[in-house]
XYZ file of C-alpha atoms in Angstrom:
571
model
C -19.454 21.809 26.608
C -22.611 22.797 28.557
C -24.364 19.566 29.829
C -28.014 20.992 29.660
C -30.245 18.666 27.858
C -31.438 20.371 24.932
C -34.353 18.217 23.606
C -36.613 20.515 22.082
C -37.170 23.955 20.212
C -33.908 25.586 19.142
C -35.197 28.800 20.139
C -35.061 28.079 23.828
C -31.689 26.433 23.683
C -28.698 28.690 25.651
C -26.060 26.973 22.953
C -27.210 24.965 19.762
C -25.118 22.107 19.683
C -25.986 20.103 16.544
C -24.903 16.014 16.308
C -21.913 17.016 13.842
C -20.630 20.216 15.659
C -16.937 20.712 14.235
C -14.341 20.156 16.723
C -10.754 21.527 16.132
C -7.581 20.833 18.022
C -5.555 23.637 17.794
C -2.372 23.184 15.409
C 0.007 25.375 17.628
C -1.114 23.473 21.026
C -2.652 20.065 21.062
C -3.903 21.047 24.764
C -6.514 23.667 22.791
C -9.466 22.310 21.721
C -12.394 24.671 19.871
C -15.963 23.165 19.612
C -19.104 24.991 18.096
C -22.526 26.106 18.601
C -24.032 29.440 17.885
C -20.580 30.839 19.387
C -16.759 29.137 19.334
C -15.871 27.785 22.801
C -12.331 26.874 24.201
C -10.586 24.797 26.140
C -7.464 24.318 27.243
C -7.651 21.983 30.183
C -8.756 18.725 28.688
C -12.798 19.774 28.812
C -12.647 20.905 32.508
C -13.448 24.264 32.067
C -14.525 25.953 28.578
C -14.564 29.698 27.311
C -16.893 31.443 24.938
C -14.369 33.209 22.466
C -16.822 35.005 19.844
C -20.363 36.662 19.733
C -23.057 34.763 18.216
C -21.302 34.224 14.440
C -24.713 33.184 12.631
C -27.631 34.737 11.407
C -29.710 33.965 14.450
C -32.633 34.123 12.464
C -35.350 33.180 15.178
C -37.888 32.476 12.514
C -36.193 29.096 11.238
C -35.604 28.286 15.255
C -39.081 26.455 15.696
C -41.121 22.813 15.566
C -39.464 20.724 12.783
C -43.087 20.352 11.940
C -44.564 17.362 9.883
C -47.364 14.709 10.897
C -44.332 13.741 13.943
C -42.368 16.469 14.764
C -39.085 15.634 15.364
C -37.164 17.907 17.817
C -34.315 15.705 19.193
C -31.990 18.690 19.852
C -29.364 17.836 17.159
C -30.497 19.369 13.932
C -30.845 23.117 14.148
C -30.683 26.376 12.159
C -27.912 28.809 13.009
C -25.082 26.776 14.242
C -21.493 27.322 13.815
C -20.576 24.131 10.896
C -17.083 24.914 10.527
C -14.203 25.875 12.574
C -10.239 26.030 11.484
C -7.284 27.563 13.063
C -4.280 28.536 10.420
C -1.228 26.547 11.022
C 0.903 29.295 10.105
C -0.463 32.141 12.377
C -1.697 31.448 16.052
C -5.233 32.732 16.883
C -6.317 33.073 13.094
C -9.398 31.418 13.414
C -11.889 30.996 10.405
C -15.405 29.563 11.002
C -18.458 28.874 8.467
C -22.138 28.760 9.718
C -25.047 26.565 7.999
C -26.777 29.365 7.376
C -24.452 30.814 5.173
C -21.878 33.060 6.969
C -18.119 32.998 6.891
C -16.116 34.938 9.727
C -12.768 34.892 11.178
C -10.573 36.396 14.053
C -6.694 37.265 14.097
C -6.640 37.767 17.537
C -7.781 34.490 19.227
C -11.559 35.722 19.718
C -11.138 39.049 20.911
C -12.509 40.558 17.399
C -14.565 39.119 14.816
C -14.797 40.048 11.076
C -17.631 39.135 9.060
C -16.437 38.631 5.542
C -19.472 36.764 3.684
C -20.230 39.641 1.324
C -16.647 39.183 -0.291
C -17.656 35.948 -1.587
C -18.679 36.746 -5.271
C -21.862 35.323 -6.423
C -22.723 33.631 -3.084
C -26.452 32.477 -2.729
C -28.065 32.811 0.872
C -28.794 30.007 3.376
C -25.671 27.819 2.264
C -24.018 25.674 4.852
C -20.345 26.160 4.712
C -18.832 22.925 6.414
C -15.269 22.929 5.649
C -12.304 25.906 5.495
C -8.936 24.628 4.961
C -6.296 27.799 6.065
C -3.578 27.098 3.918
C -0.114 25.596 5.779
C 2.075 27.451 3.479
C 0.610 31.272 3.603
C -1.342 32.625 6.528
C -3.339 34.679 4.373
C -4.756 31.885 1.979
C -7.571 29.684 2.823
C -9.917 27.247 0.842
C -13.491 26.890 1.628
C -16.677 24.937 0.155
C -20.412 25.822 0.555
C -23.192 23.338 0.369
C -26.569 24.740 -1.058
C -28.322 21.423 -1.612
C -30.704 21.901 1.069
C -31.437 24.773 -0.681
C -32.053 22.839 -3.865
C -29.376 24.192 -5.284
C -26.499 21.255 -6.572
C -23.782 23.493 -8.126
C -20.398 23.535 -6.710
C -19.409 26.264 -4.822
C -15.582 26.584 -3.758
C -13.662 29.957 -2.996
C -10.044 30.617 -2.588
C -8.303 33.838 -0.784
C -5.246 35.020 -0.676
C -5.682 37.838 1.190
C -6.959 37.139 4.494
C -10.840 36.994 2.916
C -10.734 40.639 2.111
C -11.466 38.874 -1.891
C -12.273 35.782 -3.323
C -12.034 33.769 -5.888
C -14.204 30.821 -7.011
C -12.363 28.143 -8.399
C -14.484 25.312 -9.408
C -13.400 24.983 -13.533
C -13.577 21.326 -13.950
C -16.069 20.055 -12.051
C -19.120 19.157 -13.712
C -22.561 20.315 -12.753
C -25.148 17.821 -12.275
C -27.765 16.881 -9.313
C -24.653 15.733 -7.373
C -21.982 18.089 -7.715
C -22.605 20.014 -4.685
C -19.031 20.195 -2.253
C -18.784 18.833 0.948
C -15.053 18.927 1.702
C -11.668 20.817 0.274
C -7.947 19.635 1.659
C -4.503 21.083 1.143
C -1.892 18.920 0.218
C 0.693 18.762 2.870
C 3.763 18.048 0.901
C 3.156 20.223 -2.269
C 1.820 23.667 -2.557
C -1.395 24.156 -4.901
C -2.004 20.340 -4.831
C -5.696 20.510 -3.846
C -8.149 17.471 -3.166
C -11.724 17.830 -3.232
C -14.647 16.167 -2.520
C -18.495 16.068 -3.667
C -21.407 14.275 -3.425
C -20.819 11.952 -5.876
C -16.523 12.017 -6.581
C -13.271 13.532 -5.932
C -11.222 15.519 -7.438
C -7.696 16.800 -7.610
C -6.194 20.268 -8.798
C -2.432 20.690 -9.874
C -2.685 24.600 -10.048
C -3.809 25.728 -6.605
C -7.700 25.286 -7.820
C -7.704 26.816 -11.467
C -8.566 23.452 -12.969
C -9.998 20.296 -11.259
C -9.750 16.545 -12.806
C -11.291 13.304 -11.382
C -9.036 11.168 -8.852
C -11.984 8.431 -9.341
C -9.967 5.309 -10.208
C -12.002 2.455 -8.485
C -13.665 4.528 -6.176
C -17.558 4.052 -6.044
C -19.240 7.070 -6.609
C -19.881 8.067 -3.289
C -20.492 11.382 -1.233
C -17.074 12.512 -0.136
C -17.595 13.988 3.478
C -13.746 14.272 4.939
C -10.508 14.066 3.113
C -7.311 13.729 4.825
C -3.131 12.666 3.645
C -1.822 10.113 6.431
C 1.632 12.458 6.595
C 4.047 9.593 7.710
C 2.952 7.036 5.180
C 1.671 9.790 2.669
C -1.664 8.008 1.990
C -5.032 9.703 0.976
C -7.733 8.976 3.280
C -11.255 9.610 2.589
C -14.457 9.168 4.388
C -17.361 8.670 2.420
C -21.229 8.414 3.481
C -22.335 5.340 4.758
C -19.238 5.030 6.861
C -17.164 4.148 4.273
C -13.505 4.486 4.568
C -11.212 4.558 1.315
C -7.238 4.779 1.101
C -4.891 5.531 -1.813
C -1.780 4.289 -1.049
C 1.151 6.510 -1.721
C 0.187 9.718 -3.296
C 4.322 10.585 -4.089
C 3.418 10.410 -7.966
C 0.802 13.108 -7.599
C 2.707 15.205 -5.507
C 5.623 15.107 -7.810
C 3.504 15.004 -10.948
C 4.725 18.309 -12.383
C 4.404 19.797 -16.134
C 8.203 18.764 -16.662
C 7.270 15.208 -15.941
C 4.325 15.087 -18.315
C 6.673 16.215 -20.632
C 8.904 13.660 -20.815
C 8.769 10.651 -22.508
C 9.686 8.251 -19.156
C 9.752 9.577 -15.755
C 10.781 7.465 -12.602
C 9.356 9.210 -9.867
C 11.240 8.855 -6.014
C 9.627 6.223 -4.103
C 8.555 6.422 -0.399
C 10.442 4.324 2.347
C 9.061 1.000 2.518
C 8.926 -0.912 5.793
C 9.707 -4.604 5.838
C 6.637 -5.401 8.350
C 6.312 -8.306 10.565
C 3.038 -10.058 11.636
C 2.925 -10.059 15.525
C 0.245 -12.493 15.367
C -1.653 -14.137 12.272
C -4.723 -12.473 11.283
C -8.138 -13.929 12.148
C -11.442 -12.742 10.894
C -14.844 -14.513 10.099
C -15.047 -14.752 6.175
C -18.581 -12.934 6.179
C -17.331 -9.999 8.260
C -18.734 -6.892 6.445
C -16.717 -4.312 8.472
C -13.116 -6.075 7.115
C -10.700 -3.739 4.944
C -8.917 -4.569 2.279
C -4.625 -3.886 3.196
C -2.825 -2.107 0.432
C 0.101 -4.607 -1.293
C 3.302 -5.287 1.154
C 6.372 -4.001 0.130
C 7.473 -0.763 -1.679
C 5.362 1.089 -4.487
C 7.556 1.771 -7.624
C 5.711 4.358 -9.606
C 6.630 5.721 -13.035
C 5.060 7.797 -15.767
C 4.969 6.772 -19.464
C 3.799 9.415 -22.262
C 3.045 6.527 -24.268
C 3.269 3.220 -24.359
C 6.844 2.176 -24.342
C 8.471 0.090 -27.555
C 9.366 -3.074 -26.072
C 9.043 -4.216 -22.159
C 9.378 -2.210 -18.974
C 11.762 -3.712 -16.397
C 12.448 -2.888 -12.902
C 15.357 -3.746 -11.300
C 16.389 -3.840 -7.831
C 19.933 -3.527 -6.667
C 21.383 -3.591 -3.240
C 24.395 -0.957 -1.883
C 27.036 -3.357 -3.615
C 25.172 -2.873 -7.103
C 24.219 -6.704 -6.909
C 20.703 -7.586 -8.238
C 18.228 -8.489 -5.736
C 15.240 -8.828 -7.879
C 14.054 -8.136 -11.595
C 10.563 -7.153 -12.385
C 8.142 -6.837 -15.478
C 6.284 -3.585 -14.892
C 3.218 -2.723 -16.913
C 3.223 -0.512 -20.025
C 0.551 1.612 -20.247
C 0.277 5.532 -20.982
C -0.036 7.433 -17.700
C 0.720 6.823 -14.392
C 2.183 3.303 -13.879
C 2.710 1.401 -10.414
C 3.990 -1.850 -9.148
C 5.407 -3.115 -6.265
C 8.299 -5.023 -5.190
C 7.692 -7.290 -2.199
C 10.971 -6.699 -0.330
C 12.036 -9.937 -1.531
C 15.418 -11.322 -2.840
C 14.608 -13.775 -6.350
C 13.309 -16.750 -5.092
C 15.660 -19.515 -5.133
C 15.677 -21.977 -8.287
C 12.772 -24.150 -9.463
C 12.947 -27.654 -9.340
C 11.747 -29.306 -12.097
C 10.748 -33.433 -12.474
C 11.141 -34.961 -15.462
C 9.872 -38.374 -14.287
C 6.565 -39.949 -12.679
C 6.605 -40.273 -9.112
C 8.148 -43.861 -8.064
C 4.858 -46.156 -7.770
C 2.421 -43.691 -9.562
C 3.040 -44.033 -13.223
C -0.207 -42.458 -13.633
C 1.077 -39.017 -12.639
C 3.117 -37.881 -15.449
C 5.047 -34.906 -16.396
C 3.035 -31.545 -18.071
C 2.723 -30.537 -21.573
C 6.270 -28.681 -21.213
C 7.970 -32.147 -20.088
C 8.171 -31.656 -16.556
C 6.151 -31.448 -13.199
C 6.249 -29.328 -9.963
C 8.209 -31.142 -7.242
C 5.853 -31.487 -4.305
C 7.071 -30.470 -0.923
C 9.928 -29.018 -2.243
C 9.148 -25.197 -1.431
C 11.575 -22.268 -2.602
C 13.256 -19.795 -0.316
C 12.914 -15.943 -1.091
C 14.782 -13.937 1.496
C 13.145 -10.444 2.975
C 15.683 -7.952 1.803
C 17.442 -6.209 5.224
C 17.030 -2.527 5.831
C 19.032 -0.647 3.959
C 19.518 1.516 0.553
C 18.495 0.020 -2.642
C 18.378 1.168 -6.227
C 15.506 1.272 -8.185
C 16.339 0.982 -12.182
C 13.530 1.295 -14.627
C 14.018 0.804 -18.217
C 11.638 1.581 -20.790
C 11.721 2.884 -24.503
C 15.601 2.792 -24.478
C 16.076 4.861 -21.432
C 17.446 3.861 -17.938
C 16.112 6.129 -14.853
C 16.968 5.302 -11.150
C 16.009 6.220 -7.786
C 17.248 5.408 -3.953
C 14.791 3.497 -2.183
C 15.184 3.239 1.279
C 13.972 -0.034 3.337
C 13.228 0.239 7.226
C 13.127 -1.831 9.845
C 9.897 -2.625 11.511
C 9.817 -0.170 14.167
C 7.774 -2.579 16.473
C 10.113 -5.869 15.737
C 12.178 -6.635 18.960
C 15.550 -7.525 16.616
C 18.316 -4.996 15.853
C 19.715 -4.245 12.543
C 23.029 -5.882 13.775
C 21.022 -9.121 14.274
C 19.193 -8.989 11.281
C 22.470 -8.806 9.525
C 23.653 -12.031 11.111
C 20.596 -13.465 9.776
C 21.277 -12.912 6.560
C 24.670 -13.871 6.548
C 23.141 -17.836 7.402
C 19.956 -17.313 5.044
C 22.650 -16.540 2.030
C 24.340 -19.781 2.906
C 20.977 -21.756 3.289
C 19.767 -19.806 -0.221
C 23.242 -21.154 -1.743
C 22.561 -24.745 -0.727
C 19.176 -24.639 -1.792
C 20.123 -23.374 -5.271
C 22.922 -26.122 -5.040
C 20.411 -28.524 -4.647
C 17.796 -27.941 -6.737
C 20.673 -27.597 -9.831
C 21.523 -30.988 -8.931
C 18.032 -32.293 -8.749
C 17.303 -30.953 -12.124
C 20.173 -32.312 -13.655
C 19.408 -35.765 -12.199
C 16.019 -35.658 -13.671
C 17.250 -34.452 -16.727
C 19.637 -37.649 -17.113
C 16.465 -39.965 -15.862
C 14.033 -38.956 -18.283
C 16.764 -39.415 -20.855
C 17.474 -43.088 -19.983
C 13.807 -43.713 -19.611
C 12.896 -42.615 -23.050
C 16.222 -44.356 -24.322
C 14.346 -47.728 -22.750
C 11.419 -47.175 -24.580
C 12.968 -46.417 -28.305
C 16.078 -49.112 -27.793
C 15.537 -52.920 -28.127
C 18.946 -53.631 -26.545
C 19.434 -55.995 -23.459
C 22.273 -54.653 -22.301
C 21.845 -51.503 -23.030
C 18.408 -51.570 -21.090
C 19.798 -53.444 -17.910
C 23.217 -50.776 -17.904
C 20.601 -47.902 -18.057
C 18.361 -49.692 -15.151
C 21.583 -49.770 -12.891
C 22.069 -46.167 -13.746
C 19.024 -44.989 -13.186
C 19.083 -46.455 -9.605
C 22.015 -45.351 -8.731
C 20.734 -41.658 -9.637
C 17.592 -42.381 -7.617
C 19.756 -43.093 -4.463
C 21.428 -40.233 -4.850
C 18.281 -38.069 -5.496
C 16.301 -39.350 -2.692
C 18.607 -38.120 -0.258
C 17.639 -34.520 -1.507
C 13.882 -34.708 -2.348
C 11.187 -37.381 -1.553
C 10.587 -39.327 -5.055
C 7.206 -41.269 -3.996
C 5.364 -38.068 -3.310
C 2.028 -37.369 -5.808
C 1.594 -33.938 -4.451
C -1.746 -35.168 -2.673
C -2.218 -36.332 1.119
C 0.705 -38.619 0.835
C 3.143 -35.997 1.886
C 2.483 -37.087 5.762
C 3.331 -40.545 4.842
C 7.242 -39.831 4.529
C 10.462 -38.495 6.280
C 11.560 -35.147 5.337
C 14.942 -35.143 2.855
C 17.434 -32.672 2.468
C 16.133 -30.187 0.535
C 12.983 -29.716 2.762
C 14.864 -29.710 6.032
C 17.023 -26.742 4.402
C 13.665 -24.799 3.892
C 12.263 -25.699 7.315
C 15.368 -24.138 8.852
C 15.348 -21.384 6.353
C 11.783 -20.312 7.229
C 12.090 -20.371 11.025
C 15.291 -18.493 11.235
C 13.480 -15.802 8.768
C 10.114 -15.505 10.810
C 11.626 -12.854 12.611
C 14.666 -10.291 13.227
C 17.107 -12.104 15.083
C 20.516 -13.677 15.240
C 20.378 -17.359 14.542
C 20.534 -19.438 17.456
C 23.343 -21.803 18.331
C 21.242 -24.875 17.063
C 20.129 -23.412 14.034
C 23.768 -22.514 12.889
C 24.833 -25.846 13.897
C 21.935 -27.653 12.122
C 22.958 -25.394 8.876
C 26.322 -27.195 9.110
C 25.041 -30.946 9.347
C 23.015 -30.114 6.105
C 25.284 -28.359 4.544
C 27.919 -31.374 4.873
C 24.930 -33.973 3.907
C 24.559 -31.792 0.641
C 28.432 -31.887 0.123
C 28.025 -35.636 0.482
C 25.211 -35.852 -2.277
C 27.211 -33.509 -4.649
C 30.161 -35.672 -4.503
C 28.009 -38.901 -5.144
C 26.756 -37.191 -8.381
C 29.946 -35.712 -9.512
C 30.789 -39.654 -9.550
C 28.321 -40.950 -11.275
C 28.773 -38.456 -13.970
C 32.400 -38.986 -14.369
C 32.302 -42.457 -14.308
C 28.685 -44.504 -14.577
C 27.337 -41.936 -17.202
C 30.653 -41.693 -19.463
C 30.980 -45.351 -19.322
C 27.055 -45.782 -20.302
C 27.316 -43.033 -23.280
C 30.167 -45.094 -24.365
C 28.053 -47.988 -25.027
C 25.653 -46.087 -26.864
C 28.368 -44.697 -28.849
C 29.260 -48.168 -29.812
C 25.456 -48.908 -30.837
C 25.720 -45.827 -33.249
C 22.978 -44.325 -30.473
C 22.569 -40.426 -29.411
C 24.368 -39.759 -26.162
C 22.849 -38.973 -22.676
C 23.748 -35.355 -22.138
C 23.985 -34.619 -18.190
C 22.997 -30.439 -18.323
C 20.692 -28.536 -20.584
C 22.818 -26.507 -23.056
């Protein structure tokens, strides 16, 4: 703004700029920028030229502008008394500019700097020499503004926060609920962009929230370390509360919708489901890569839709959340938390996964790999498919304490994705066909495994050569069908590289490739799906023949020997 090197004493400097001088882009014109020294400077041409639009708005106490003192004076031109520390133009009234200084003054102009009024005397019980670091003009009412004053450099650690509703003619202290301590002095106050009267406040060791325009404050700490909160804003598109802490840390409270909707009526209700914010089905453009010991890496929010609800007390029974599509068909069912107060769970925007395959026999040639205590083991290499829900409107249903509440939820396409919604719709049709095939294949394997486990158990209990021979023959026929669907020699280790893919793996491979983007199926993907579907139909037909003929005959043998029959399906 004034490119004259200013090392040295403040008393000899034309413009007293400090290294954290305030900058503000005008909310009415993004080409207008304000910067503070002891004056307010303004540019409207990208910094090519600057105009001073105020007199010296500080106390201009020359007695505080000498050497820093000490054994080694530190006069580096970045830490001056008598500077403007806060500039804020009202988003409701163009030209209404509030300023605060680090020597305790609050001033304003309502005519873009032509005339200025010192309103410091209107702040009740304000000691001298505070640092007015933050002024927040209301976005709802031009006459309303909030400000905080920091006195810790004067060894006063109390919170000083004020509100005016009449352009600074009168102020009211608003600090109720902020406990006084050595670390309770205030750095920042911020007004919520969606709900009038919802305020956030940062102190030297905490963040607070007020739902009643500052009349009462309560902690909003959660898992935030007790660090100094130096900046607060709301990222409005995603409705996230973002703060900066001393030590260059950034923290985000994802989705503050529940805070904005938390009214007295909500608190009086036994159960309340908040309207969820829209969710984006983001796609990875490139796989993330970072060193594991990177000290700057942040933590992303959980993927998907945040679903928030309020319980006055723990609900009797379980809490369930059901997601349904526009046709009313259930997409996903989840169990929620059941604690008093605000609760949040995430839907990852995916349909229920395909049915789990449960192997009830040991791998071929590896009898030492046994089933678990529940009588089954996972199927190595089988995988599962959980389809990412397409863009559209869904219904969230909360069931808790005998009540059912619903809210609409919008799922939006990734704006950076190349495919269109019509292409996603075409992709979904083929993915649903593949999901149906995977579920049919899983049911088939589970049925075969049930029968085979009974045959193996029977051979250990029955000392009858004919029955054992018939059981072995039937078991081999079942293995022949099952091996078309899944590789029975896998143990879950490195042996997955030895054998070719079976039908279930092939269907999963095709589905995962198809679902990796937002594009319609290629001709080859459609062609391969038909080939795999025909192979699945053949396997299902083979199993039907075995059940109706061979298993029926085997059960006849068992009945004649008064032995319990083999069941083909679980009851």
